[in-house]
Amino acid sequence: MEVLYREWLPGQLTKKDSALIQAALKAAENAYAPYSGFRVGAAALLSDGTMVTGSNQENAAYPSGLCAERVALFYIQSQFPGKSVKVMAIAAVHKGKQTAEPVYPCGSCRQVMLEHETIHHKPIRLLFAGTGKVMEVESTAQLMPFHFTGSLLKNK
Ligand code: THU
């Protein structure tokens, strides 16, 4: 499958997309990342215009922590069950500075993002932000060819 993505310089973005990335950066300030020092923020715009953010939350028992994207998505699905995410921006701060490279979500977050798309039958437009460039992808499904979905769990 051809991956449909666009590469932008931060200055080329629309005001709305820039604002969502700024909200992700702001959310990164609330990261609890004493172990990695890598502070990630995710900002999601819902179908009704509500913005929800999340940040990574680490734990001394390392696998118990959770990435920013899943913190935001699970919060959205528990607090706004009927609402779908239209756009999600992800950005990170390392050693006090926003990363130059875009931040791409881990495989587990992609799987959770994909489930959200499946629930709502709508794509999530994604913005992976860095100071050097911003990558835009039209849906999580684009990032996950041959993905696992719940339809396989149904007896047919
Ligand atoms: N992390 C995220 O929150 N999102 C990503 O997309 C990549 C990684 C977090 C997990 C961990 O707290 C830290 O970044 C270092 O891996």
PDB file of C-alpha atoms and ligand atoms in Angstrom:
ATOM      1  CA  MET A   1       0.000   0.000   0.000  1.00  0.00           C
ATOM      2  CA  GLU A   2       1.267   3.425  -0.908  1.00  0.00           C
ATOM      3  CA  VAL A   3       1.646   5.607   2.204  1.00  0.00           C
ATOM      4  CA  LEU A   4       0.039   8.962   1.575  1.00  0.00           C
ATOM      5  CA  TYR A   5       1.957  11.526   3.543  1.00  0.00           C
ATOM      6  CA  ARG A   6       3.022  15.106   3.179  1.00  0.00           C
ATOM      7  CA  GLU A   7       6.106  16.787   4.531  1.00  0.00           C
ATOM      8  CA  TRP A   8       5.844  20.380   5.698  1.00  0.00           C
ATOM      9  CA  LEU A   9       8.166  23.023   7.035  1.00  0.00           C
ATOM     10  CA  PRO A  10       6.588  24.261  10.300  1.00  0.00           C
ATOM     11  CA  GLY A  11       6.046  27.709   8.737  1.00  0.00           C
ATOM     12  CA  GLN A  12       3.935  26.217   5.925  1.00  0.00           C
ATOM     13  CA  LEU A  13       1.251  24.805   8.209  1.00  0.00           C
ATOM     14  CA  THR A  14      -2.243  26.231   8.587  1.00  0.00           C
ATOM     15  CA  LYS A  15      -2.908  28.255  11.735  1.00  0.00           C
ATOM     16  CA  LYS A  16      -5.168  25.474  13.049  1.00  0.00           C
ATOM     17  CA  ASP A  17      -2.532  22.774  12.596  1.00  0.00           C
ATOM     18  CA  SER A  18       0.172  24.988  14.152  1.00  0.00           C
ATOM     19  CA  ALA A  19      -2.104  25.643  17.123  1.00  0.00           C
ATOM     20  CA  LEU A  20      -2.689  21.915  17.612  1.00  0.00           C
ATOM     21  CA  ILE A  21       1.063  21.269  17.590  1.00  0.00           C
ATOM     22  CA  GLN A  22       1.549  24.091  20.102  1.00  0.00           C
ATOM     23  CA  ALA A  23      -1.101  22.437  22.295  1.00  0.00           C
ATOM     24  CA  ALA A  24       0.801  19.141  22.072  1.00  0.00           C
ATOM     25  CA  LEU A  25       3.983  20.924  23.155  1.00  0.00           C
ATOM     26  CA  LYS A  26       2.147  22.549  26.037  1.00  0.00           C
ATOM     27  CA  ALA A  27       0.788  19.133  27.048  1.00  0.00           C
ATOM     28  CA  ALA A  28       4.347  17.764  27.067  1.00  0.00           C
ATOM     29  CA  GLU A  29       5.004  20.083  30.039  1.00  0.00           C
ATOM     30  CA  ASN A  30       2.735  17.773  32.073  1.00  0.00           C
ATOM     31  CA  ALA A  31       4.636  14.627  31.098  1.00  0.00           C
ATOM     32  CA  TYR A  32       5.862  12.505  33.968  1.00  0.00           C
ATOM     33  CA  ALA A  33       9.098  11.296  32.446  1.00  0.00           C
ATOM     34  CA  PRO A  34      11.752  11.081  35.175  1.00  0.00           C
ATOM     35  CA  TYR A  35      13.242   7.913  33.682  1.00  0.00           C
ATOM     36  CA  SER A  36      13.610   8.754  29.992  1.00  0.00           C
ATOM     37  CA  GLY A  37      13.616  12.555  30.205  1.00  0.00           C
ATOM     38  CA  PHE A  38      11.648  12.402  26.931  1.00  0.00           C
ATOM     39  CA  ARG A  39       8.503  14.485  27.302  1.00  0.00           C
ATOM     40  CA  VAL A  40       5.793  13.753  24.761  1.00  0.00           C
ATOM     41  CA  GLY A  41       2.539  15.606  24.195  1.00  0.00           C
ATOM     42  CA  ALA A  42      -0.459  14.622  22.080  1.00  0.00           C
ATOM     43  CA  ALA A  43      -3.287  16.999  21.179  1.00  0.00           C
ATOM     44  CA  ALA A  44      -6.470  15.720  19.576  1.00  0.00           C
ATOM     45  CA  LEU A  45      -9.267  17.668  17.957  1.00  0.00           C
ATOM     46  CA  LEU A  46     -12.639  15.914  18.267  1.00  0.00           C
ATOM     47  CA  SER A  47     -15.530  15.931  15.812  1.00  0.00           C
ATOM     48  CA  ASP A  48     -17.338  18.586  17.900  1.00  0.00           C
ATOM     49  CA  GLY A  49     -14.289  20.880  18.067  1.00  0.00           C
ATOM     50  CA  THR A  50     -13.261  19.911  21.602  1.00  0.00           C
ATOM     51  CA  MET A  51      -9.516  19.639  22.108  1.00  0.00           C
ATOM     52  CA  VAL A  52      -8.106  16.955  24.409  1.00  0.00           C
ATOM     53  CA  THR A  53      -4.441  16.559  25.272  1.00  0.00           C
ATOM     54  CA  GLY A  54      -2.323  13.888  26.899  1.00  0.00           C
ATOM     55  CA  SER A  55       1.287  13.390  27.926  1.00  0.00           C
ATOM     56  CA  ASN A  56       3.443  10.353  28.630  1.00  0.00           C
ATOM     57  CA  GLN A  57       3.212   9.020  32.174  1.00  0.00           C
ATOM     58  CA  GLU A  58       6.119   6.824  33.224  1.00  0.00           C
ATOM     59  CA  ASN A  59       6.482   4.491  36.179  1.00  0.00           C
ATOM     60  CA  ALA A  60       9.321   3.001  38.223  1.00  0.00           C
ATOM     61  CA  ALA A  61       8.021  -0.330  36.957  1.00  0.00           C
ATOM     62  CA  TYR A  62       8.821   0.731  33.387  1.00  0.00           C
ATOM     63  CA  PRO A  63       6.184  -1.248  31.413  1.00  0.00           C
ATOM     64  CA  SER A  64       3.428   0.203  33.610  1.00  0.00           C
ATOM     65  CA  GLY A  65       3.906   3.648  32.050  1.00  0.00           C
ATOM     66  CA  LEU A  66       1.879   4.862  29.080  1.00  0.00           C
ATOM     67  CA  CYS A  67       2.620   6.959  25.975  1.00  0.00           C
ATOM     68  CA  ALA A  68       1.039  10.370  25.456  1.00  0.00           C
ATOM     69  CA  GLU A  69      -1.100   9.184  22.526  1.00  0.00           C
ATOM     70  CA  ARG A  70      -2.749   6.393  24.483  1.00  0.00           C
ATOM     71  CA  VAL A  71      -3.262   8.595  27.554  1.00  0.00           C
ATOM     72  CA  ALA A  72      -5.168  11.029  25.285  1.00  0.00           C
ATOM     73  CA  LEU A  73      -7.093   8.389  23.331  1.00  0.00           C
ATOM     74  CA  PHE A  74      -8.226   6.326  26.302  1.00  0.00           C
ATOM     75  CA  TYR A  75      -9.329   9.514  28.040  1.00  0.00           C
ATOM     76  CA  ILE A  76     -11.288  10.553  24.931  1.00  0.00           C
ATOM     77  CA  GLN A  77     -12.953   7.142  24.605  1.00  0.00           C
ATOM     78  CA  SER A  78     -13.918   7.104  28.275  1.00  0.00           C
ATOM     79  CA  GLN A  79     -15.097  10.714  28.517  1.00  0.00           C
ATOM     80  CA  PHE A  80     -16.464  11.332  24.994  1.00  0.00           C
ATOM     81  CA  PRO A  81     -17.554   7.871  23.804  1.00  0.00           C
ATOM     82  CA  GLY A  82     -19.552   9.109  20.801  1.00  0.00           C
ATOM     83  CA  LYS A  83     -16.939  11.535  19.530  1.00  0.00           C
ATOM     84  CA  SER A  84     -14.265  10.733  16.988  1.00  0.00           C
ATOM     85  CA  VAL A  85     -10.797  12.232  16.713  1.00  0.00           C
ATOM     86  CA  LYS A  86     -10.405  14.236  13.512  1.00  0.00           C
ATOM     87  CA  VAL A  87      -6.778  15.266  13.904  1.00  0.00           C
ATOM     88  CA  MET A  88      -4.037  14.367  16.361  1.00  0.00           C
ATOM     89  CA  ALA A  89      -0.711  16.204  16.721  1.00  0.00           C
ATOM     90  CA  ILE A  90       2.302  14.701  18.480  1.00  0.00           C
ATOM     91  CA  ALA A  91       5.410  16.573  19.617  1.00  0.00           C
ATOM     92  CA  ALA A  92       8.176  16.010  22.146  1.00  0.00           C
ATOM     93  CA  VAL A  93      10.696  17.893  24.222  1.00  0.00           C
ATOM     94  CA  HIS A  94      14.091  16.378  25.009  1.00  0.00           C
ATOM     95  CA  LYS A  95      16.808  18.099  27.058  1.00  0.00           C
ATOM     96  CA  GLY A  96      14.640  21.210  27.250  1.00  0.00           C
ATOM     97  CA  LYS A  97      14.118  21.563  23.497  1.00  0.00           C
ATOM     98  CA  GLN A  98      11.518  20.390  21.019  1.00  0.00           C
ATOM     99  CA  THR A  99      12.964  17.585  18.911  1.00  0.00           C
ATOM    100  CA  ALA A 100      14.186  18.500  15.430  1.00  0.00           C
ATOM    101  CA  GLU A 101      12.885  15.210  14.020  1.00  0.00           C
ATOM    102  CA  PRO A 102       9.155  14.484  13.953  1.00  0.00           C
ATOM    103  CA  VAL A 103       7.881  12.198  16.720  1.00  0.00           C
ATOM    104  CA  TYR A 104       6.339   9.032  15.320  1.00  0.00           C
ATOM    105  CA  PRO A 105       4.046   6.900  17.494  1.00  0.00           C
ATOM    106  CA  CYS A 106       5.096   3.471  18.723  1.00  0.00           C
ATOM    107  CA  GLY A 107       3.415   0.313  17.441  1.00  0.00           C
ATOM    108  CA  SER A 108       1.101  -0.044  20.458  1.00  0.00           C
ATOM    109  CA  CYS A 109      -0.171   3.530  20.033  1.00  0.00           C
ATOM    110  CA  ARG A 110      -0.721   2.936  16.309  1.00  0.00           C
ATOM    111  CA  GLN A 111      -2.814  -0.125  17.170  1.00  0.00           C
ATOM    112  CA  VAL A 112      -4.948   1.905  19.621  1.00  0.00           C
ATOM    113  CA  MET A 113      -5.312   4.755  17.116  1.00  0.00           C
ATOM    114  CA  LEU A 114      -6.400   2.245  14.500  1.00  0.00           C
ATOM    115  CA  GLU A 115      -9.059   0.802  16.806  1.00  0.00           C
ATOM    116  CA  HIS A 116     -10.425   4.334  17.244  1.00  0.00           C
ATOM    117  CA  GLU A 117     -10.641   4.706  13.454  1.00  0.00           C
ATOM    118  CA  THR A 118     -12.394   1.335  13.257  1.00  0.00           C
ATOM    119  CA  ILE A 119     -14.937   2.269  15.976  1.00  0.00           C
ATOM    120  CA  HIS A 120     -15.894   5.487  14.187  1.00  0.00           C
ATOM    121  CA  HIS A 121     -15.320   4.452  10.552  1.00  0.00           C
ATOM    122  CA  LYS A 122     -13.373   7.668  10.116  1.00  0.00           C
ATOM    123  CA  PRO A 123      -9.679   8.379   9.589  1.00  0.00           C
ATOM    124  CA  ILE A 124      -7.586  10.286  12.120  1.00  0.00           C
ATOM    125  CA  ARG A 125      -5.392  12.827  10.325  1.00  0.00           C
ATOM    126  CA  LEU A 126      -1.994  12.799  11.998  1.00  0.00           C
ATOM    127  CA  LEU A 127       0.635  15.500  12.461  1.00  0.00           C
ATOM    128  CA  PHE A 128       4.064  14.336  13.616  1.00  0.00           C
ATOM    129  CA  ALA A 129       5.934  17.448  14.623  1.00  0.00           C
ATOM    130  CA  GLY A 130       9.609  18.364  14.762  1.00  0.00           C
ATOM    131  CA  THR A 131      11.247  21.776  14.507  1.00  0.00           C
ATOM    132  CA  GLY A 132      12.863  20.742  11.216  1.00  0.00           C
ATOM    133  CA  LYS A 133       9.784  19.294   9.583  1.00  0.00           C
ATOM    134  CA  VAL A 134       6.241  18.135  10.207  1.00  0.00           C
ATOM    135  CA  MET A 135       4.895  14.959   8.644  1.00  0.00           C
ATOM    136  CA  GLU A 136       1.178  14.698   7.882  1.00  0.00           C
ATOM    137  CA  VAL A 137      -0.476  11.319   7.312  1.00  0.00           C
ATOM    138  CA  GLU A 138      -4.097  10.889   6.284  1.00  0.00           C
ATOM    139  CA  SER A 139      -4.951   8.010   8.609  1.00  0.00           C
ATOM    140  CA  THR A 140      -3.489   5.501  11.028  1.00  0.00           C
ATOM    141  CA  ALA A 141      -4.455   2.737   8.610  1.00  0.00           C
ATOM    142  CA  GLN A 142      -1.832   4.243   6.301  1.00  0.00           C
ATOM    143  CA  LEU A 143       0.790   3.474   8.934  1.00  0.00           C
ATOM    144  CA  MET A 144      -0.469  -0.051   9.592  1.00  0.00           C
ATOM    145  CA  PRO A 145      -0.827  -2.263   6.544  1.00  0.00           C
ATOM    146  CA  PHE A 146      -1.879  -5.847   7.403  1.00  0.00           C
ATOM    147  CA  HIS A 147      -3.228  -4.693  10.769  1.00  0.00           C
ATOM    148  CA  PHE A 148      -5.084  -6.743  13.351  1.00  0.00           C
ATOM    149  CA  THR A 149      -8.721  -5.836  13.936  1.00  0.00           C
ATOM    150  CA  GLY A 150     -11.540  -7.192  16.080  1.00  0.00           C
ATOM    151  CA  SER A 151     -13.331  -8.633  13.051  1.00  0.00           C
ATOM    152  CA  LEU A 152     -10.896 -11.561  13.217  1.00  0.00           C
ATOM    153  CA  LEU A 153     -12.155 -12.385  16.712  1.00  0.00           C
ATOM    154  CA  LYS A 154     -15.686 -13.042  15.529  1.00  0.00           C
ATOM    155  CA  ASN A 155     -16.661 -16.628  14.774  1.00  0.00           C
ATOM    156  CA  LYS A 156     -17.785 -16.921  11.197  1.00  0.00           C
TER     157      LYS A 156
HETATM  158  N1  THU B   1       6.599   7.946  24.108  1.00  0.00           N
HETATM  159  C1  THU B   1       5.386   8.531  23.894  1.00  0.00           C
HETATM  160  O1  THU B   1       4.732   9.009  24.830  1.00  0.00           O
HETATM  161  N2  THU B   1       4.936   8.590  22.629  1.00  0.00           N
HETATM  162  C2  THU B   1       5.642   8.205  21.530  1.00  0.00           C
HETATM  163  O2  THU B   1       5.143   8.342  20.417  1.00  0.00           O
HETATM  164  C3  THU B   1       6.967   7.611  21.685  1.00  0.00           C
HETATM  165  C4  THU B   1       7.395   7.333  23.074  1.00  0.00           C
HETATM  166  C5  THU B   1       7.136   7.947  25.485  1.00  0.00           C
HETATM  167  C6  THU B   1       7.182   6.620  26.170  1.00  0.00           C
HETATM  168  C7  THU B   1       8.261   6.873  27.215  1.00  0.00           C
HETATM  169  O3  THU B   1       7.680   7.506  28.340  1.00  0.00           O
HETATM  170  C8  THU B   1       9.191   7.866  26.547  1.00  0.00           C
HETATM  171  O4  THU B   1       8.451   8.425  25.480  1.00  0.00           O
HETATM  172  C9  THU B   1      10.464   7.245  26.011  1.00  0.00           C
HETATM  173  O5  THU B   1      10.188   6.155  25.215  1.00  0.00           O
END
